[in-house]
């Protein structure tokens, strides 16, 4: 990667974070670093044949837990990156209340995961790509900010979205290609 491209990319990220801070004053620069880490986990998941979603739970710059989707490997319908990371964080910290932690995840959480995030009492959530088919953090539902629930958490979507969307599109394009070639045989 050329130095000019990297400088432009970092400039765009700083500008994006500045705009996001107007709407989400709780956001910090390490949210971007943690999203980058989540994107790396998503790439690893894709290489293993899993839907490329990665999640990182962190406290400041300290990574508490991280995970990628593992539904295919574990045959677990609840093997979403968010839930696996929440379990690991709870085990590591010895508590289920994660009120001093945030999560960065590469895809807008589904209703199951959004409910778990609320129950874990996270202090914030940042996600990359919006999910028009199952998104429960503003797209189809808005579970983390539902006033009827006993806990709410600040959320911000769209952080490094083009990169996450690109991973998802490439994964499903390849999967559709494999299905076509199997059906033609």
Coordinates of N, CA and C in Angstrom, one line a residue:
X1 N 0.8 -1.2 0.0 CA 0.0 0.0 0.0 C 0.9 1.2 0.0
X2 N 0.6 2.2 -0.8 CA 1.4 3.4 -0.9 C 1.2 4.3 0.2
X3 N 2.2 5.1 0.6 CA 2.1 6.0 1.7 C 1.1 7.1 1.4
X4 N 0.9 7.5 0.2 CA -0.1 8.5 -0.1 C -1.5 8.0 0.1
X5 N -1.8 6.7 -0.3 CA -3.1 6.1 -0.1 C -3.4 6.0 1.4
X6 N -2.4 5.6 2.2 CA -2.5 5.4 3.7 C -2.8 6.8 4.3
X7 N -2.1 7.8 3.9 CA -2.3 9.1 4.5 C -3.7 9.6 4.2
X8 N -4.2 9.4 2.9 CA -5.6 9.8 2.6 C -6.6 9.0 3.4
X9 N -6.3 7.8 3.5 CA -7.2 6.9 4.3 C -7.3 7.4 5.7
X10 N -6.2 7.6 6.3 CA -6.2 8.1 7.7 C -6.9 9.5 7.9
X11 N -6.7 10.3 6.9 CA -7.4 11.6 6.9 C -8.9 11.5 6.8
X12 N -9.3 10.5 5.9 CA -10.8 10.3 5.8 C -11.3 9.7 7.1
X13 N -10.6 8.8 7.8 CA -11.1 8.2 9.0 C -11.2 9.3 10.1
X14 N -10.2 10.2 10.2 CA -10.2 11.3 11.2 C -11.4 12.2 10.9
X15 N -11.6 12.5 9.6 CA -12.8 13.4 9.3 C -14.1 12.7 9.6
X16 N -14.2 11.4 9.3 CA -15.4 10.6 9.7 C -15.6 10.6 11.2
X17 N -14.5 10.4 11.9 CA -14.7 10.3 13.4 C -15.1 11.7 13.9
X18 N -14.6 12.8 13.3 CA -15.0 14.1 13.7 C -16.5 14.4 13.5
X19 N -17.0 13.9 12.3 CA -18.4 14.1 12.1 C -19.2 13.2 13.0
X20 N -18.7 12.0 13.3 CA -19.5 11.1 14.2 C -19.5 11.6 15.6
X21 N -18.4 12.3 16.0 CA -18.4 12.8 17.4 C -19.5 13.9 17.6
X22 N -19.8 14.6 16.6 CA -20.9 15.6 16.7 C -22.2 14.9 17.1
X23 N -22.5 13.8 16.5 CA -23.7 13.0 16.8 C -23.5 12.0 17.9
X24 N -22.3 11.5 18.1 CA -22.0 10.6 19.1 C -20.7 11.0 19.9
X25 N -20.9 12.0 20.9 CA -19.7 12.5 21.6 C -19.0 11.5 22.4
X26 N -19.5 10.3 22.7 CA -18.9 9.3 23.4 C -17.8 8.6 22.7
X27 N -17.8 8.7 21.3 CA -16.8 8.0 20.5 C -15.4 8.5 20.7
X28 N -14.5 7.6 20.6 CA -13.0 7.9 20.7 C -12.2 7.3 19.6
X29 N -11.0 7.7 19.4 CA -10.2 7.2 18.3 C -9.9 5.7 18.4
X30 N -9.9 5.2 19.6 CA -9.6 3.7 19.7 C -10.8 2.9 19.2
X31 N -12.0 3.5 19.0 CA -13.1 2.7 18.4 C -12.7 2.3 17.0
X32 N -12.0 3.2 16.3 CA -11.5 2.9 14.9 C -10.5 1.7 15.0
X33 N -9.6 1.8 15.9 CA -8.6 0.7 16.0 C -9.2 -0.6 16.3
X34 N -10.2 -0.6 17.2 CA -10.9 -1.9 17.5 C -11.8 -2.4 16.3
X35 N -12.3 -1.5 15.6 CA -13.1 -1.9 14.4 C -12.1 -2.6 13.4
X36 N -10.9 -2.0 13.2 CA -9.9 -2.6 12.3 C -9.6 -4.1 12.8
X37 N -9.5 -4.2 14.1 CA -9.2 -5.6 14.6 C -10.4 -6.5 14.3
X38 N -11.6 -6.0 14.5 CA -12.8 -6.8 14.2 C -12.8 -7.2 12.7
X39 N -12.4 -6.3 11.8 CA -12.3 -6.6 10.4 C -11.3 -7.7 10.1
X40 N -10.2 -7.7 10.8 CA -9.2 -8.8 10.7 C -9.8 -10.1 11.1
X41 N -10.6 -10.1 12.2 CA -11.3 -11.3 12.6 C -12.3 -11.8 11.6
X42 N -13.0 -10.9 10.9 CA -14.0 -11.2 9.9 C -13.3 -11.8 8.7
X43 N -12.1 -11.3 8.3 CA -11.3 -11.9 7.2 C -10.9 -13.4 7.6
X44 N -10.5 -13.6 8.8 CA -10.2 -14.9 9.3 C -11.4 -15.9 9.2
X45 N -12.6 -15.4 9.6 CA -13.8 -16.2 9.5 C -14.1 -16.6 8.1
X46 N -14.0 -15.6 7.2 CA -14.2 -15.9 5.8 C -13.3 -17.0 5.2
X47 N -12.1 -16.9 5.6 CA -11.1 -17.9 5.2 C -11.5 -19.3 5.7
X48 N -12.2 -19.4 6.8 CA -12.7 -20.7 7.3 C -14.1 -21.1 6.8
X49 N -14.6 -20.3 5.9 CA -15.9 -20.6 5.4 C -17.1 -20.1 6.2
X50 N -16.8 -19.2 7.2 CA -17.9 -18.6 8.0 C -18.3 -17.3 7.4
X51 N -19.5 -16.9 7.7 CA -19.9 -15.5 7.3 C -18.9 -14.5 8.0
X52 N -18.3 -13.6 7.2 CA -17.3 -12.8 7.8 C -17.8 -11.7 8.7
X53 N -17.9 -12.0 9.9 CA -18.3 -11.1 11.0 C -17.3 -11.3 12.1
X54 N -16.8 -10.2 12.6 CA -15.9 -10.2 13.7 C -16.3 -9.2 14.8
X55 N -16.1 -9.5 16.1 CA -16.5 -8.7 17.2 C -15.3 -8.6 18.2
X56 N -15.1 -7.4 18.7 CA -14.1 -7.1 19.8 C -14.8 -6.4 20.9
X57 N -14.6 -6.9 22.1 CA -15.0 -6.2 23.3 C -13.8 -5.7 24.0
X58 N -13.9 -4.4 24.3 CA -12.7 -3.7 24.8 C -13.0 -2.6 25.9
X59 N -12.0 -2.3 26.6 CA -12.1 -1.3 27.7 C -10.9 -0.4 27.4
X60 N -11.2 0.8 26.8 CA -10.2 1.7 26.4 C -9.4 1.0 25.3
X61 N -8.1 0.9 25.5 CA -7.2 0.2 24.5 C -7.0 -1.3 24.8
X62 N -7.6 -1.8 25.9 CA -7.4 -3.1 26.3 C -8.5 -4.0 25.7
X63 N -8.0 -5.0 25.0 CA -9.0 -6.0 24.4 C -9.3 -7.0 25.5
X64 N -10.6 -7.1 25.8 CA -11.1 -8.0 26.8 C -11.4 -9.4 26.1
X65 N -12.1 -9.4 25.0 CA -12.4 -10.6 24.3 C -12.7 -10.3 22.8
X66 N -12.5 -11.3 22.0 CA -12.7 -11.1 20.6 C -13.2 -12.4 20.0
X67 N -13.9 -12.4 18.9 CA -14.5 -13.6 18.3 C -14.9 -13.3 16.9
X68 N -15.0 -14.4 16.1 CA -15.6 -14.3 14.8 C -16.8 -15.3 14.7
X69 N -17.6 -15.2 13.8 CA -18.7 -16.2 13.6 C -18.1 -17.5 13.6
X70 N -18.8 -18.5 14.3 CA -18.3 -19.9 14.2 C -19.4 -20.9 14.1
X71 N -20.5 -20.4 13.5 CA -21.7 -21.3 13.4 C -21.4 -22.6 12.6
X72 N -20.7 -22.5 11.6 CA -20.4 -23.7 10.7 C -19.5 -24.7 11.5
X73 N -18.5 -24.1 12.1 CA -17.5 -25.0 12.8 C -18.1 -25.7 14.0
X74 N -18.9 -24.9 14.8 CA -19.5 -25.5 16.0 C -20.9 -26.1 15.9
X75 N -21.5 -25.8 14.7 CA -22.9 -26.3 14.4 C -23.8 -25.7 15.5
X76 N -23.5 -24.5 15.9 CA -24.3 -23.8 16.9 C -25.0 -22.6 16.3
X77 N -26.4 -22.6 16.3 CA -27.1 -21.5 15.7 C -26.8 -20.1 16.4
X78 N -26.3 -20.2 17.6 CA -26.0 -19.0 18.4 C -24.5 -18.6 18.3
X79 N -23.8 -19.2 17.3 CA -22.4 -18.9 17.1 C -22.1 -17.6 16.4
X80 N -22.9 -16.6 16.7 CA -22.6 -15.3 16.2 C -21.4 -14.6 16.9
X81 N -20.6 -13.9 16.2 CA -19.4 -13.3 16.8 C -19.7 -12.5 18.1
X82 N -20.8 -11.8 18.1 CA -21.2 -11.0 19.2 C -21.4 -11.8 20.5
X83 N -22.1 -12.9 20.3 CA -22.4 -13.8 21.5 C -21.2 -14.5 22.0
X84 N -20.4 -15.0 21.0 CA -19.2 -15.7 21.4 C -18.2 -14.7 22.2
X85 N -18.1 -13.5 21.7 CA -17.3 -12.5 22.4 C -17.8 -12.1 23.7
X86 N -19.2 -12.0 23.9 CA -19.8 -11.7 25.2 C -19.5 -12.8 26.2
X87 N -19.6 -14.1 25.7 CA -19.3 -15.2 26.7 C -17.9 -15.1 27.1
X88 N -17.0 -14.9 26.2 CA -15.5 -14.9 26.5 C -15.2 -13.7 27.5
X89 N -15.8 -12.6 27.2 CA -15.6 -11.4 28.1 C -16.1 -11.7 29.5
X90 N -17.3 -12.2 29.6 CA -17.8 -12.6 30.9 C -17.0 -13.5 31.7
X91 N -16.5 -14.5 31.0 CA -15.6 -15.5 31.6 C -14.3 -14.9 32.0
X92 N -13.7 -14.0 31.2 CA -12.4 -13.4 31.5 C -12.5 -12.5 32.7
X93 N -13.6 -11.7 32.7 CA -13.8 -10.7 33.8 C -14.5 -11.3 35.0
X94 N -15.0 -12.5 34.9 CA -15.7 -13.1 36.0 C -17.0 -12.4 36.4
X95 N -17.7 -11.8 35.4 CA -19.0 -11.2 35.7 C -19.7 -11.0 34.4
X96 N -21.0 -10.9 34.5 CA -21.9 -10.8 33.2 C -22.1 -9.3 32.9
X97 N -22.0 -8.4 33.9 CA -22.2 -7.0 33.6 C -20.9 -6.4 33.0
X98 N -21.0 -6.0 31.8 CA -19.9 -5.4 31.1 C -20.0 -3.9 30.9
X99 N -20.5 -3.3 31.9 CA -20.8 -1.9 31.9 C -19.6 -0.9 31.6
X100 N -18.4 -1.4 31.7 CA -17.2 -0.6 31.4 C -16.6 -1.0 30.1
X101 N -17.3 -1.7 29.3 CA -16.8 -2.2 28.0 C -17.6 -1.8 26.9
X102 N -17.0 -1.7 25.7 CA -17.7 -1.5 24.4 C -17.4 -2.6 23.5
X103 N -18.3 -2.6 22.4 CA -18.1 -3.6 21.4 C -17.9 -3.0 20.0
X104 N -17.0 -3.5 19.2 CA -16.9 -3.1 17.8 C -17.2 -4.4 17.0
X105 N -18.2 -4.3 16.1 CA -18.6 -5.5 15.3 C -18.8 -5.0 13.9
X106 N -18.4 -5.9 13.0 CA -18.4 -5.6 11.6 C -19.7 -5.5 10.9
X107 N -20.8 -6.1 11.5 CA -22.1 -6.1 10.9 C -23.1 -5.7 12.0
X108 N -24.1 -4.9 11.6 CA -25.2 -4.5 12.6 C -25.7 -5.8 13.2
X109 N -25.8 -5.8 14.5 CA -26.3 -7.0 15.2 C -27.8 -7.3 14.9
X110 N -28.1 -8.6 14.9 CA -29.4 -9.1 14.7 C -30.2 -9.0 16.0
X111 N -31.5 -9.3 16.0 CA -32.3 -9.2 17.3 C -31.7 -10.0 18.4
X112 N -31.3 -11.2 18.2 CA -30.7 -12.1 19.2 C -29.5 -11.4 19.9
X113 N -28.6 -10.9 19.0 CA -27.4 -10.3 19.5 C -27.6 -9.0 20.2
X114 N -28.5 -8.2 19.6 CA -28.8 -6.9 20.2 C -29.4 -7.0 21.6
X115 N -30.2 -8.0 21.7 CA -30.8 -8.3 23.1 C -29.7 -8.7 24.1
X116 N -28.8 -9.5 23.6 CA -27.7 -9.9 24.5 C -26.8 -8.7 24.9
X117 N -26.6 -7.8 23.9 CA -25.8 -6.6 24.2 C -26.4 -5.8 25.3
X118 N -27.7 -5.6 25.2 CA -28.5 -4.9 26.2 C -28.4 -5.5 27.5
X119 N -28.6 -6.9 27.6 CA -28.5 -7.6 28.8 C -27.1 -7.6 29.4
X120 N -26.1 -7.5 28.6 CA -24.7 -7.4 29.1 C -24.3 -6.1 29.7
X121 N -25.2 -5.1 29.5 CA -25.0 -3.7 30.0 C -23.8 -3.0 29.4
X122 N -23.5 -3.3 28.2 CA -22.3 -2.7 27.5 C -22.4 -1.1 27.6
X123 N -21.3 -0.5 27.6 CA -21.3 1.0 27.6 C -21.4 1.6 26.2
X124 N -21.3 0.9 25.2 CA -21.3 1.4 23.8 C -21.1 0.3 22.8
X125 N -21.6 0.6 21.6 CA -21.5 -0.3 20.4 C -21.2 0.5 19.2
X126 N -20.2 0.1 18.5 CA -19.9 0.6 17.1 C -20.0 -0.5 16.2
X127 N -20.6 -0.3 15.0 CA -20.7 -1.4 14.0 C -20.4 -0.8 12.7
X128 N -20.0 -1.6 11.7 CA -19.6 -1.2 10.4 C -20.7 -1.1 9.5
X129 N -21.1 -2.3 8.9 CA -22.1 -2.4 7.9 C -23.5 -2.5 8.5
X130 N -24.5 -1.8 7.9 CA -25.9 -1.9 8.2 C -26.4 -3.2 7.6
X131 N -27.4 -3.9 8.3 CA -27.9 -5.1 7.8 C -29.4 -4.9 7.4
X132 N -29.7 -4.8 6.1 CA -31.1 -4.5 5.7 C -32.0 -5.7 6.0
X133 N -31.5 -6.9 6.2 CA -32.3 -8.1 6.3 C -32.5 -8.5 7.8
X134 N -31.6 -8.1 8.7 CA -31.8 -8.6 10.1 C -31.3 -7.6 11.1
X135 N -31.0 -6.4 10.7 CA -30.4 -5.4 11.6 C -31.3 -4.9 12.7
X136 N -30.9 -5.0 13.9 CA -31.7 -4.7 15.0 C -31.1 -3.5 15.8
X137 N -30.3 -2.7 15.2 CA -29.7 -1.5 15.8 C -30.0 -0.3 15.0
X138 N -31.2 -0.2 14.5 CA -31.7 1.0 13.8 C -32.2 0.7 12.4
X139 N -31.9 -0.5 11.8 CA -32.4 -0.8 10.5 C -33.9 -1.3 10.5
X140 N -34.1 -2.5 11.1 CA -35.4 -3.1 11.2 C -36.0 -2.8 12.6
X141 N -35.1 -2.8 13.6 CA -35.5 -2.6 15.0 C -34.5 -1.7 15.6
X142 N -34.7 -1.2 16.8 CA -33.7 -0.4 17.5 C -33.7 -0.9 19.0
X143 N -33.3 -2.1 19.2 CA -33.4 -2.8 20.5 C -32.5 -2.1 21.5
X144 N -31.2 -1.7 21.2 CA -30.4 -1.1 22.2 C -30.9 0.3 22.7
X145 N -31.7 0.9 21.9 CA -32.2 2.2 22.4 C -33.7 2.3 22.7
X146 N -34.3 1.1 22.8 CA -35.7 1.0 23.1 C -36.0 1.5 24.5
X147 N -36.8 2.5 24.6 CA -37.1 3.1 25.9 C -37.9 2.2 26.8
X148 N -38.5 1.1 26.3 CA -39.2 0.2 27.2 C -38.3 -0.7 27.9
X149 N -37.1 -0.8 27.5 CA -36.1 -1.8 28.2 C -35.5 -1.1 29.4
X150 N -35.0 -1.9 30.3 CA -34.4 -1.4 31.5 C -32.9 -0.9 31.3
X151 N -32.3 -1.1 30.2 CA -31.0 -0.6 29.9 C -30.9 -0.3 28.4
X152 N -30.2 0.8 28.2 CA -30.0 1.2 26.8 C -28.5 1.5 26.6
X153 N -28.0 1.4 25.4 CA -26.6 1.8 25.2 C -26.5 2.6 23.9
X154 N -25.5 3.5 24.0 CA -25.2 4.3 22.8 C -24.7 3.5 21.7
X155 N -25.1 3.8 20.4 CA -24.7 3.0 19.3 C -24.3 3.9 18.1
X156 N -23.4 3.5 17.3 CA -23.0 4.3 16.1 C -22.7 3.3 15.0
X157 N -23.3 3.4 13.9 CA -23.1 2.5 12.7 C -22.4 3.2 11.6
X158 N -21.8 2.4 10.8 CA -21.1 3.0 9.6 C -19.6 3.1 9.6
X159 N -19.0 2.8 10.8 CA -17.6 2.9 11.0 C -16.9 1.9 10.1
X160 N -16.1 2.4 9.1 CA -15.4 1.5 8.1 C -16.3 0.6 7.4
X161 N -17.5 1.1 7.1 CA -18.6 0.3 6.4 C -18.1 -0.2 5.1
X162 N -17.5 0.6 4.2 CA -17.1 0.1 2.9 C -16.3 -1.2 2.9
X163 N -15.4 -1.2 3.9 CA -14.5 -2.4 4.0 C -15.3 -3.6 4.4
X164 N -16.2 -3.5 5.4 CA -17.0 -4.6 5.9 C -18.0 -5.1 4.8
X165 N -18.6 -4.1 4.1 CA -19.5 -4.5 3.0 C -18.8 -5.2 1.9
X166 N -17.6 -4.8 1.6 CA -16.8 -5.5 0.6 C -16.5 -6.9 1.0
X167 N -16.1 -7.2 2.3 CA -15.9 -8.5 2.7 C -17.1 -9.4 2.6
X168 N -18.3 -8.9 3.0 CA -19.5 -9.6 2.9 C -19.9 -9.9 1.5
X169 N -19.8 -8.9 0.6 CA -20.2 -9.1 -0.8 C -19.3 -10.2 -1.4
X170 N -18.0 -10.1 -1.2 CA -17.1 -11.0 -1.8 C -17.3 -12.4 -1.3
X171 N -17.6 -12.6 0.0 CA -17.9 -13.9 0.6 C -19.1 -14.5 -0.1
X172 N -20.2 -13.7 -0.2 CA -21.5 -14.3 -0.7 C -21.4 -14.5 -2.2
X173 N -20.6 -13.7 -2.9 CA -20.4 -13.8 -4.4 C -19.7 -15.2 -4.6
X174 N -18.7 -15.4 -3.8 CA -18.0 -16.7 -3.9 C -18.8 -17.9 -3.6
X175 N -19.6 -17.7 -2.5 CA -20.5 -18.8 -2.1 C -21.5 -19.1 -3.2
X176 N -22.1 -18.1 -3.8 CA -23.1 -18.3 -4.9 C -22.4 -19.0 -6.1
X177 N -21.2 -18.6 -6.4 CA -20.5 -19.2 -7.5 C -20.2 -20.7 -7.2
X178 N -19.9 -21.1 -6.0 CA -19.7 -22.5 -5.6 C -21.0 -23.3 -5.7
X179 N -22.1 -22.7 -5.3 CA -23.4 -23.3 -5.4 C -23.8 -23.6 -6.8
X180 N -23.5 -22.6 -7.7 CA -23.8 -22.7 -9.1 C -23.0 -23.8 -9.8
X181 N -21.7 -23.9 -9.5 CA -20.9 -24.9 -10.1 C -21.3 -26.3 -9.6
X182 N -21.8 -26.4 -8.3 CA -22.2 -27.7 -7.8 C -23.5 -28.2 -8.5
X183 N -24.4 -27.2 -8.8 CA -25.7 -27.6 -9.4 C -25.5 -27.9 -10.9
X184 N -24.5 -27.4 -11.5 CA -24.2 -27.7 -12.9 C -23.6 -29.0 -13.2
X185 N -23.1 -29.6 -12.1 CA -22.4 -30.9 -12.3 C -23.4 -32.1 -12.3

